[in-house]
Short mmCIF file of C-alpha atoms in Angstrom, two decimals:
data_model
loop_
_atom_site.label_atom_id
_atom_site.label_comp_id
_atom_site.label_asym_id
_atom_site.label_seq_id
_atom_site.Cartn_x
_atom_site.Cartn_y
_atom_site.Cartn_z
CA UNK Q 1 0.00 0.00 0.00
CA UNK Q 2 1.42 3.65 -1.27
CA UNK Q 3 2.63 5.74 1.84
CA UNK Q 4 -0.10 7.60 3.10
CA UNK Q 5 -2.98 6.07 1.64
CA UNK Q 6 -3.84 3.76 5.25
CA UNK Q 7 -3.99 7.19 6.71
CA UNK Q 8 -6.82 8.25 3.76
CA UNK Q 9 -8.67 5.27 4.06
CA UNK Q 10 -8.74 5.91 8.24
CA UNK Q 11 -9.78 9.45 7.47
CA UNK Q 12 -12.97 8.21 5.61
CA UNK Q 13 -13.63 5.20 7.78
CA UNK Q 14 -14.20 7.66 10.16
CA UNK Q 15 -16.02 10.23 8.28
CA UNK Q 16 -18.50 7.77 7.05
CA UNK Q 17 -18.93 6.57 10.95
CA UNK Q 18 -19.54 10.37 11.56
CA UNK Q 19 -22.12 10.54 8.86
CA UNK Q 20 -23.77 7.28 9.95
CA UNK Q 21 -23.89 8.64 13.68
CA UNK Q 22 -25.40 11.81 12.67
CA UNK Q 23 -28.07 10.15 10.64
CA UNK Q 24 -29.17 8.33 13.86
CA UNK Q 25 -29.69 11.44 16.12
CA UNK Q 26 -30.67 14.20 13.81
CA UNK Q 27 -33.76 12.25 12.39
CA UNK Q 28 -36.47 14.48 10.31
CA UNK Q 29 -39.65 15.40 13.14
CA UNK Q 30 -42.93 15.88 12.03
CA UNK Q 31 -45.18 18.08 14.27
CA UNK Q 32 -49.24 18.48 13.96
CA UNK Q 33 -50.23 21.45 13.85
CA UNK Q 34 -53.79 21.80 15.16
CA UNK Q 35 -56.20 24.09 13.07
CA UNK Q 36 -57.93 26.97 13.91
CA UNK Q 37 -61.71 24.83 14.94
CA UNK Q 38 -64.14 28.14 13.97
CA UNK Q 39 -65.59 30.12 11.34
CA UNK Q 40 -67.09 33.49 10.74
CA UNK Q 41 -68.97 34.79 7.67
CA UNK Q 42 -70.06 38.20 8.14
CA UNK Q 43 -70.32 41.11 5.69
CA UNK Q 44 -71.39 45.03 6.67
CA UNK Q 45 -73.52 47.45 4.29
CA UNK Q 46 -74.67 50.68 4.55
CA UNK Q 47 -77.47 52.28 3.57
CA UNK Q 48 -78.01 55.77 3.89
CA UNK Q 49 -77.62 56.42 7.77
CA UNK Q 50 -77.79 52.97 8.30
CA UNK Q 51 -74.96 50.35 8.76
CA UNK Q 52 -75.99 47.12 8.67
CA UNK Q 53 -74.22 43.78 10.18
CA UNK Q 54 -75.01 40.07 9.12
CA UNK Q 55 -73.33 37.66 10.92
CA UNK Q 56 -72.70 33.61 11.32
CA UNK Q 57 -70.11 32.17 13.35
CA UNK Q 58 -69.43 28.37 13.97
CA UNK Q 59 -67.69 25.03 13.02
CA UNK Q 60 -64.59 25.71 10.50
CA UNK Q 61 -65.95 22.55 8.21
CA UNK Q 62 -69.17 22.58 8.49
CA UNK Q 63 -69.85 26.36 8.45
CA UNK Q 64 -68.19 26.18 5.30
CA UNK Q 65 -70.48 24.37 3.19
CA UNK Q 66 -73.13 27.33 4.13
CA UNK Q 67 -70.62 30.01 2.52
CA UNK Q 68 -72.81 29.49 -0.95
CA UNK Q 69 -76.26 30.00 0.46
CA UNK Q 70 -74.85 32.83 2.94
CA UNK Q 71 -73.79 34.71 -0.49
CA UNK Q 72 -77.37 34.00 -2.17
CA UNK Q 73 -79.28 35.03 0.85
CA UNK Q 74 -77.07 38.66 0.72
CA UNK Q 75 -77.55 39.09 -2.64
CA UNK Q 76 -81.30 38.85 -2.43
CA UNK Q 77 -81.35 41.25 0.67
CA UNK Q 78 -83.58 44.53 0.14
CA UNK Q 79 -82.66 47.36 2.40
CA UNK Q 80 -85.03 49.75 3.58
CA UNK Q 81 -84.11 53.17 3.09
CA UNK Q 82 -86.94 56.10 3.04
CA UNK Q 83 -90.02 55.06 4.49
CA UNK Q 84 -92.19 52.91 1.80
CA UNK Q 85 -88.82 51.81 0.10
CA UNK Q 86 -89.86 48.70 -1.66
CA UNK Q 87 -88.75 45.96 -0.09
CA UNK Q 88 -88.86 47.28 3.28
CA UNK Q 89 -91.68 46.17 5.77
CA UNK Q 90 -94.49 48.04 6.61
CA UNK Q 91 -92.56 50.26 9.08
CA UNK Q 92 -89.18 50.91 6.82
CA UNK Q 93 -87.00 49.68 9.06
CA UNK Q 94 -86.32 46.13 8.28
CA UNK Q 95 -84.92 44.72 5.33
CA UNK Q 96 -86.70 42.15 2.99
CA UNK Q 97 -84.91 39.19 1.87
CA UNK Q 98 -85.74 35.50 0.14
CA UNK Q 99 -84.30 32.60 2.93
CA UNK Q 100 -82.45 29.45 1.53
CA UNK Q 101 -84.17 26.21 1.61
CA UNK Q 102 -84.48 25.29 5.18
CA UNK Q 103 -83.22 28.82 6.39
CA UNK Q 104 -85.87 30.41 9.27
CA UNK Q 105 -86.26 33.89 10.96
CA UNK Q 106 -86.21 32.72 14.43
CA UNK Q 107 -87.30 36.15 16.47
CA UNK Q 108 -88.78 39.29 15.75
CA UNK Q 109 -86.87 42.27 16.18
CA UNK Q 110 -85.87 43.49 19.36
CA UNK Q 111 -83.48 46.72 19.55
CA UNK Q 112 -80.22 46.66 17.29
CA UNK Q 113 -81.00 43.23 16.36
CA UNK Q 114 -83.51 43.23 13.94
CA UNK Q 115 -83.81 39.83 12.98
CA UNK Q 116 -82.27 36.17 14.11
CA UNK Q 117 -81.97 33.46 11.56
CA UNK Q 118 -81.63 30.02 11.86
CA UNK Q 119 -79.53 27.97 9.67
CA UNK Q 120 -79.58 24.33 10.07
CA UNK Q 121 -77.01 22.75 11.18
CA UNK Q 122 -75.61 18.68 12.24
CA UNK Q 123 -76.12 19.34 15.43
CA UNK Q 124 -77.94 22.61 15.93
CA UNK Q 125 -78.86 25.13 14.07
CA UNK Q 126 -75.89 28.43 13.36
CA UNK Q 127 -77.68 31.77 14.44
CA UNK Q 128 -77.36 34.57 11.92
CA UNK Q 129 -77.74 38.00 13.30
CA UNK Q 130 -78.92 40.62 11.89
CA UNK Q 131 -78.15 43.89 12.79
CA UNK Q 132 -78.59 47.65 12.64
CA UNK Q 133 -76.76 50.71 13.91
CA UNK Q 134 -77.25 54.42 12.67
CA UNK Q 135 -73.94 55.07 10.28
CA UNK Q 136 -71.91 58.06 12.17
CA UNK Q 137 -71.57 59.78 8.77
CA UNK Q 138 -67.40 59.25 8.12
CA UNK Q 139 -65.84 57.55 6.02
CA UNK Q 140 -67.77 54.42 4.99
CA UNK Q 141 -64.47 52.44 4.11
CA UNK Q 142 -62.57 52.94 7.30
CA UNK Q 143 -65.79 52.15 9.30
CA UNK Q 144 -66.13 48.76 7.55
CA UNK Q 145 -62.35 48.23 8.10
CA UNK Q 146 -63.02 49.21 11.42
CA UNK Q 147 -65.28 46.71 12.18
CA UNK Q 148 -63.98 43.58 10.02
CA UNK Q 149 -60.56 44.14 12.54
CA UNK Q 150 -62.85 43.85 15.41
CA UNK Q 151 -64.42 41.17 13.95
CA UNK Q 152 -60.94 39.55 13.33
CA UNK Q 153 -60.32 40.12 17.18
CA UNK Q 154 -63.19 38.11 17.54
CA UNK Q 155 -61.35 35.12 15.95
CA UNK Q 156 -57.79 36.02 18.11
CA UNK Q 157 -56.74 37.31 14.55
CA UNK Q 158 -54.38 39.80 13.94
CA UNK Q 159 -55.52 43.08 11.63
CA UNK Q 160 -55.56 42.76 8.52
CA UNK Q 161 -52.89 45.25 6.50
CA UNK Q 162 -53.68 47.66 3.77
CA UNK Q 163 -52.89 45.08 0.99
CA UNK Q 164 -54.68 42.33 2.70
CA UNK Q 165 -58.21 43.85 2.08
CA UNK Q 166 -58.58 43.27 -1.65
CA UNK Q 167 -57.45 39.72 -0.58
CA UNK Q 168 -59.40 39.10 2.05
CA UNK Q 169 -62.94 40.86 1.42
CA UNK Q 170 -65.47 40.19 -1.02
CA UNK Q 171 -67.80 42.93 -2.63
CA UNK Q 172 -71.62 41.86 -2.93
CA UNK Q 173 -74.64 43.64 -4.56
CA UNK Q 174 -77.70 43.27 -2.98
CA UNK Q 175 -81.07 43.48 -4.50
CA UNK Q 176 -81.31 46.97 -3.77
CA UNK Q 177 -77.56 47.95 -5.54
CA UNK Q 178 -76.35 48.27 -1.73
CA UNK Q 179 -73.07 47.42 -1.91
CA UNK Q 180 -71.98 44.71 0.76
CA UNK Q 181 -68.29 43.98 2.18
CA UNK Q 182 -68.12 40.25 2.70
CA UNK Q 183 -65.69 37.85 5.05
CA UNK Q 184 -65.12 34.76 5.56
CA UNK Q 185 -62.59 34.26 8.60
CA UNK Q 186 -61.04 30.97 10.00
CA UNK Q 187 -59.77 31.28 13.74
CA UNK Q 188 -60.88 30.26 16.90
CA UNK Q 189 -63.58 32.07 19.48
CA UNK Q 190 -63.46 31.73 23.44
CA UNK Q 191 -65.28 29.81 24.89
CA UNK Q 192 -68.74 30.10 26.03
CA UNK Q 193 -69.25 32.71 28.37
CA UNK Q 194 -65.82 34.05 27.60
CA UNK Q 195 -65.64 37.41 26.18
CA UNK Q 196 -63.73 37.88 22.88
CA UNK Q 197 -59.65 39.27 23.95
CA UNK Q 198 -58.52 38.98 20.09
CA UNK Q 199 -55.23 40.37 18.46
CA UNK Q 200 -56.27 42.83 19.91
CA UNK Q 201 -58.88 45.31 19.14
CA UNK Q 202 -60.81 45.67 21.06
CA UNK Q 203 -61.48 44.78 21.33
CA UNK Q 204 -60.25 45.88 19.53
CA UNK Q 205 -62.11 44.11 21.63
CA UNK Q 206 -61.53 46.33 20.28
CA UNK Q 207 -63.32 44.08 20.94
CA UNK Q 208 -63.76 46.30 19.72
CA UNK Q 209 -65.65 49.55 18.05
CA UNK Q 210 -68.38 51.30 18.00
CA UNK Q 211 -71.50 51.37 20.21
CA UNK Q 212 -71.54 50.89 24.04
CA UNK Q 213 -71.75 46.76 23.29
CA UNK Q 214 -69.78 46.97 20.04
CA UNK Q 215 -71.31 47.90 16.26
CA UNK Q 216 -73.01 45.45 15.83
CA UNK Q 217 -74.63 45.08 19.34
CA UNK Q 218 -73.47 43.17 22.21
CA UNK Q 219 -69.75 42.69 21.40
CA UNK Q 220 -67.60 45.03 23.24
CA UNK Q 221 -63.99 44.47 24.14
CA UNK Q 222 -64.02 45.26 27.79
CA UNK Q 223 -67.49 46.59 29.40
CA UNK Q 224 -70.78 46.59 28.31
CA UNK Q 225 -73.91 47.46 31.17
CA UNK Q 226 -75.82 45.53 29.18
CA UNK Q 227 -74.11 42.33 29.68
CA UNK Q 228 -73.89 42.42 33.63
CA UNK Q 229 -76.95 40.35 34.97
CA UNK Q 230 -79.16 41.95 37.66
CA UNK Q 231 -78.04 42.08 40.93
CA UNK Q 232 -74.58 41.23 40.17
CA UNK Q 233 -71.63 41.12 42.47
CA UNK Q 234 -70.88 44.31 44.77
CA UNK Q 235 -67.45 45.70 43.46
CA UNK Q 236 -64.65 45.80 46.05
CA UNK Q 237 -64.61 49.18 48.56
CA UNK Q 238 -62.98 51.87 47.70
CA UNK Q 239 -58.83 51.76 48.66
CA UNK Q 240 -59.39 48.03 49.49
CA UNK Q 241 -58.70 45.79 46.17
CA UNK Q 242 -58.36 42.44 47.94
CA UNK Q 243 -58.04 40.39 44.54
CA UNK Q 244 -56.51 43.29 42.37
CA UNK Q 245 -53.13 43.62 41.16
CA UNK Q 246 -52.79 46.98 42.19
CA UNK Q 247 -53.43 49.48 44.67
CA UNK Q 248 -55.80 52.80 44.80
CA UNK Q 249 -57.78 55.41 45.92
CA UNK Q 250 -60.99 56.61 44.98
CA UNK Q 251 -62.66 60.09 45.39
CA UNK Q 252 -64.78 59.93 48.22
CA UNK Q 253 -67.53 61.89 45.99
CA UNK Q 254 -67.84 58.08 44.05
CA UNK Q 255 -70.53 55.63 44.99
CA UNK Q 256 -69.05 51.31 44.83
CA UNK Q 257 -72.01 49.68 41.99
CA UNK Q 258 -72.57 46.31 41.37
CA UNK Q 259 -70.88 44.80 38.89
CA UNK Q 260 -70.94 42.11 36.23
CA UNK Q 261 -68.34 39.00 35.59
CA UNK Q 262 -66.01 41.11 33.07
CA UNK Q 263 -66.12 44.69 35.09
CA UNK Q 264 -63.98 44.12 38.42
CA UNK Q 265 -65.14 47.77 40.17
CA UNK Q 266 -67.78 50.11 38.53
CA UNK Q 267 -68.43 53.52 40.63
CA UNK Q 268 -71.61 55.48 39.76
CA UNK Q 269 -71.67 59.48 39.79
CA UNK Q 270 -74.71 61.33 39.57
CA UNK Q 271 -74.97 65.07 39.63
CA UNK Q 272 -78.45 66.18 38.97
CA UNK Q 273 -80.00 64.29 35.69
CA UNK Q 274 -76.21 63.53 34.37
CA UNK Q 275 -74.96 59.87 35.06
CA UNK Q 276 -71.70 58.53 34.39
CA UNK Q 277 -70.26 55.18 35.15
CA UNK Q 278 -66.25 54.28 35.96
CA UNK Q 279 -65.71 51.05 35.38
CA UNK Q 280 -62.58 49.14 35.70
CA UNK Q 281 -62.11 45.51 33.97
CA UNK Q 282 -59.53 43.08 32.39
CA UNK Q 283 -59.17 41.14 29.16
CA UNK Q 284 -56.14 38.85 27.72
CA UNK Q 285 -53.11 40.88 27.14
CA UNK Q 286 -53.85 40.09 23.14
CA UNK Q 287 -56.72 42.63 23.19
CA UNK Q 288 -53.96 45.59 23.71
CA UNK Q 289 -54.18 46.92 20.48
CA UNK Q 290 -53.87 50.67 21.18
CA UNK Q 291 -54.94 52.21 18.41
CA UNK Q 292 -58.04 49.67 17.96
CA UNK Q 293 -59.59 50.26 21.52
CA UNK Q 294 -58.70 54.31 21.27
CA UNK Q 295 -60.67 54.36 18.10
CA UNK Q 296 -63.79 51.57 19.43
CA UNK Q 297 -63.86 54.41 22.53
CA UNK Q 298 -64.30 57.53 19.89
CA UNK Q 299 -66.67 55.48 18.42
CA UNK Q 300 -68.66 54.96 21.16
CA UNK Q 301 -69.03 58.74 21.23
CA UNK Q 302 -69.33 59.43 17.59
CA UNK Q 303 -65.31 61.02 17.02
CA UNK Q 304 -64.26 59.93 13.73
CA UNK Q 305 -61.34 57.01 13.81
CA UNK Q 306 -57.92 58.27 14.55
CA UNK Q 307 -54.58 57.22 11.91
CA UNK Q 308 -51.93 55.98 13.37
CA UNK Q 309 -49.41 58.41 13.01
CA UNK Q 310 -52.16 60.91 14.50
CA UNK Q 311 -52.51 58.29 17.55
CA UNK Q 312 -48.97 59.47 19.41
CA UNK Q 313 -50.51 63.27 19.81
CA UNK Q 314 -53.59 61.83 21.30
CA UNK Q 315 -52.09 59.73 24.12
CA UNK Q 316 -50.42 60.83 27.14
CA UNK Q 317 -48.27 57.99 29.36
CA UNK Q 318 -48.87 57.12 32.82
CA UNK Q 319 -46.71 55.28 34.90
CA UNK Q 320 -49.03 53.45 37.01
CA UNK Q 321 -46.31 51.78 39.62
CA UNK Q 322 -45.24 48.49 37.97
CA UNK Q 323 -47.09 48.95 34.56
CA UNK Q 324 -47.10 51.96 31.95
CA UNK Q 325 -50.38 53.22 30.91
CA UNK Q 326 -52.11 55.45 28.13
CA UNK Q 327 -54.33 57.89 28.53
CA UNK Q 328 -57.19 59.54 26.49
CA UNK Q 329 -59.10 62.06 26.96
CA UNK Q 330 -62.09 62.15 24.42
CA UNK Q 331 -64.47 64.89 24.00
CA UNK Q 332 -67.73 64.06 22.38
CA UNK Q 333 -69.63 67.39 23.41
CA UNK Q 334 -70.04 67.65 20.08
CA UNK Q 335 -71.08 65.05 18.47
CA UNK Q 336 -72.74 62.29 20.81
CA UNK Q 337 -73.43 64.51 23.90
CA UNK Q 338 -70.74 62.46 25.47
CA UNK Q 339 -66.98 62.20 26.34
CA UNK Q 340 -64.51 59.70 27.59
CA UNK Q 341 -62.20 59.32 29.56
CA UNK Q 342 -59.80 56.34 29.36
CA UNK Q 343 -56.77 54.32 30.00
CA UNK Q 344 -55.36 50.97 29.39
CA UNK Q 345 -52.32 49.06 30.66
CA UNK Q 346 -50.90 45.81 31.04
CA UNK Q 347 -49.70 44.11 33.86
CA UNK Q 348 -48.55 40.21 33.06
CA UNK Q 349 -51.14 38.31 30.69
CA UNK Q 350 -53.55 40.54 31.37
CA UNK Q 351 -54.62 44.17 29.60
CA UNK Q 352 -56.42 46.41 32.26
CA UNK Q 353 -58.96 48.92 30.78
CA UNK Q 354 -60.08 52.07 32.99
CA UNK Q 355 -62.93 54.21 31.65
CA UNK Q 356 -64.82 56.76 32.39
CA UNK Q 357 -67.94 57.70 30.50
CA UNK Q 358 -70.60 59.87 30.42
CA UNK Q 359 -72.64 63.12 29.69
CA UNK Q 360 -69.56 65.27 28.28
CA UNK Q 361 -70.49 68.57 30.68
CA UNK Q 362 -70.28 65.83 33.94
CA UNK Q 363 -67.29 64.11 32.81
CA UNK Q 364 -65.60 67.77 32.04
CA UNK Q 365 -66.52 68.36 35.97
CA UNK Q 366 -65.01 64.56 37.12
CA UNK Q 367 -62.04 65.20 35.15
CA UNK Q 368 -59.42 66.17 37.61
CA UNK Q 369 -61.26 63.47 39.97
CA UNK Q 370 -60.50 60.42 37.43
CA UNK Q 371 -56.82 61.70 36.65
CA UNK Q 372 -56.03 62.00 40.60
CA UNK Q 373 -57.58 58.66 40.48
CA UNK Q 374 -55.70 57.03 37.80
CA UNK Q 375 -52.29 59.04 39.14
CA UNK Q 376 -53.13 56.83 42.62
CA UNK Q 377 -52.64 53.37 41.04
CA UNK Q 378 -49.96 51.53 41.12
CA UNK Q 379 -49.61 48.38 39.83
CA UNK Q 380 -47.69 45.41 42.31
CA UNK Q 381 -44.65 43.95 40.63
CA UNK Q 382 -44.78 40.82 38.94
#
């Protein structure tokens, strides 16, 4: 054997041993990654001073064999708009529209929810709401974006970009020529009797956006009266938060209300006929999307939607012991008749909303009360 060669065939003895050993331990893995179990098709029109919600939400796979008929029953929808419209009913105020086979209105209407329909389902039948909110007369596409983001919250979805839209909305005529914005959304909702937290909006939730329960009624990120069941739970004194993560102090002036399962203290201040409510509650740390729950609050009292390079100049920072927190101060004297005031921090897995809201002259009077208030807590560390 030629000098030198033993030592070349040693060399790749051993590299091919290396090889072989490497082969062993660094095997391929295959993971499964679960998907997202729900679905939502929803789509928004407006009409005049009307926007208008329609909504389904449900099993990913079998929702999804409805997405056909969904699109059939919008496109034969008839929005009222003057009184006497054709296919309004007798009173103009709720839309016309031809059910699928099988499809049934379920209830009458009863406040923002004009109609419930049933679809049928394996199991149960899928409720699709119906919905209407007076339009707050800005622009019609940011509103609808607005919404579809909360919506998207909803599903623990993140926003959707500017060049997502044309990719993920469809645009419907209905029978009318309304034009309808249409989505159909895989994710995954809480669970029963868990409110939405969501990328978040706030929502979003925001939740999200809009109304005191959300646009399209009953949806709110973080507190909505309506939802707390009478005689709820007393909220915790005043300076004594036993099962909060922080510490305060409350103006003596405020009177401790009872509270529902998502608010964890609400204070009541009356000062002749004006009424405001403080209430103080927490969602996941996923529904801290600034700019979503700034622009839900405006919303709620009819300020148009803030930009986001316009949202810096419209939040001030509070250091709230262990956590930071932003501030707003929105006035809707007038537009809505009233203002909020606001803040939102997080502290762990948890986002914290404080608000304030009520008739815009009696919040202008608690003003330096809430602020003194907010200045007082401080968060414990973590």
């Amino acid at each position: 054997m030629a000098p030198g060669v033993g030592s070349i065939l040693a060399f790749a003895g051993a590299l091919v041993g290396l090889l072989a050993g490497c082969s062993e331990t660094e095997s391929i893995r295959r993971y499964r990654v679960p998907k997202p179990p729900h679905r939502m098709l929803a789509a928004i029109s407006i009409q005049g001073a009307d926007a208008w919600f329609f909504k389904v939400t449900g099993d990913r796979e079998e929702l999804a064999t409805k997405n056909a008929e969904f699109e059939a029953f919008l496109k034969s929808v008839r929005l009222p708009g003057a009184a006497g419209t054709p296919g309004a009913d007798s009173t103009g105020t709720k839309p016309a529209w031809t059910l699928p086979d099988g499809w049934k209105e379920a209830t009458s209407a009863t406040g923002e929810r004009v109609a419930t329909i049933e679809i049928p389902g394996k199991d149960k039948p899928f409720e699709l709401t119906v919905t209407r909110l007076p339009f707050p007369q800005r622009s019609a596409e940011q509103y609808t974006q607005q919404n579809i983001n909360r919506w998207r919250t909803q599903l623990r979805l993140g926003p959707m970009m500017p060049g997502d839209w044309d990719k993920e909305t469809r645009q419907l005529a209905g029978a009318t020529g309304n034009k309808l914005t249409v989505v159909n959304f895989v994710g995954t909702l809480p669970p029963p009797g868990q409110r939405p937290g969501g990328m978040g909006m706030g929502g979003m939730g925001m939740a999200g956006l809009g109304g005191a329960s959300g646009p399209d009624g009953g949806e709110d990120a973080d507190d909505s009266p309506r939802s707390r069941p009478p005689g709820g739970g007393r909220a915790p004194p005043a300076g004594d938060p036993a099962d909060l993560p922080f510490t305060f102090t409350a103006p003596g002036e405020w009177q401790s209300a009872p509270v529902g399962p998502f608010a964890k203290l609400t204070y009541r201040i009356a000062d002749g006929s004006d009424t405001g409510e403080i209430t103080v509650s927490s969602l996941s740390a996923a529904a801290n999307d600034l700019l979503a729950n700034v622009n839900r609050w405006r919303g709620q009292v009819q300020l148009p939607p803030l930009m986001p390079a316009e949202l810096t100049s419209q939040v001030r920072v509070l250091q709230l012991g262990a956590a930071e927190g932003s501030y707003v101060d929105l006035d809707g004297a007038g537009t809505s008749g009233q203002s909020i005031l606001g803040a939102i921090a997080v502290h762990g897995d948890l986002a914290w909303f404080f608000k304030f809201k009520g008739p815009a002259p009696l919040v202008a009077r608690e003003r330096e009360r809430f602020e003194t208030f907010m200045k007082s807590v401080r968060f414990k560390p973590l």
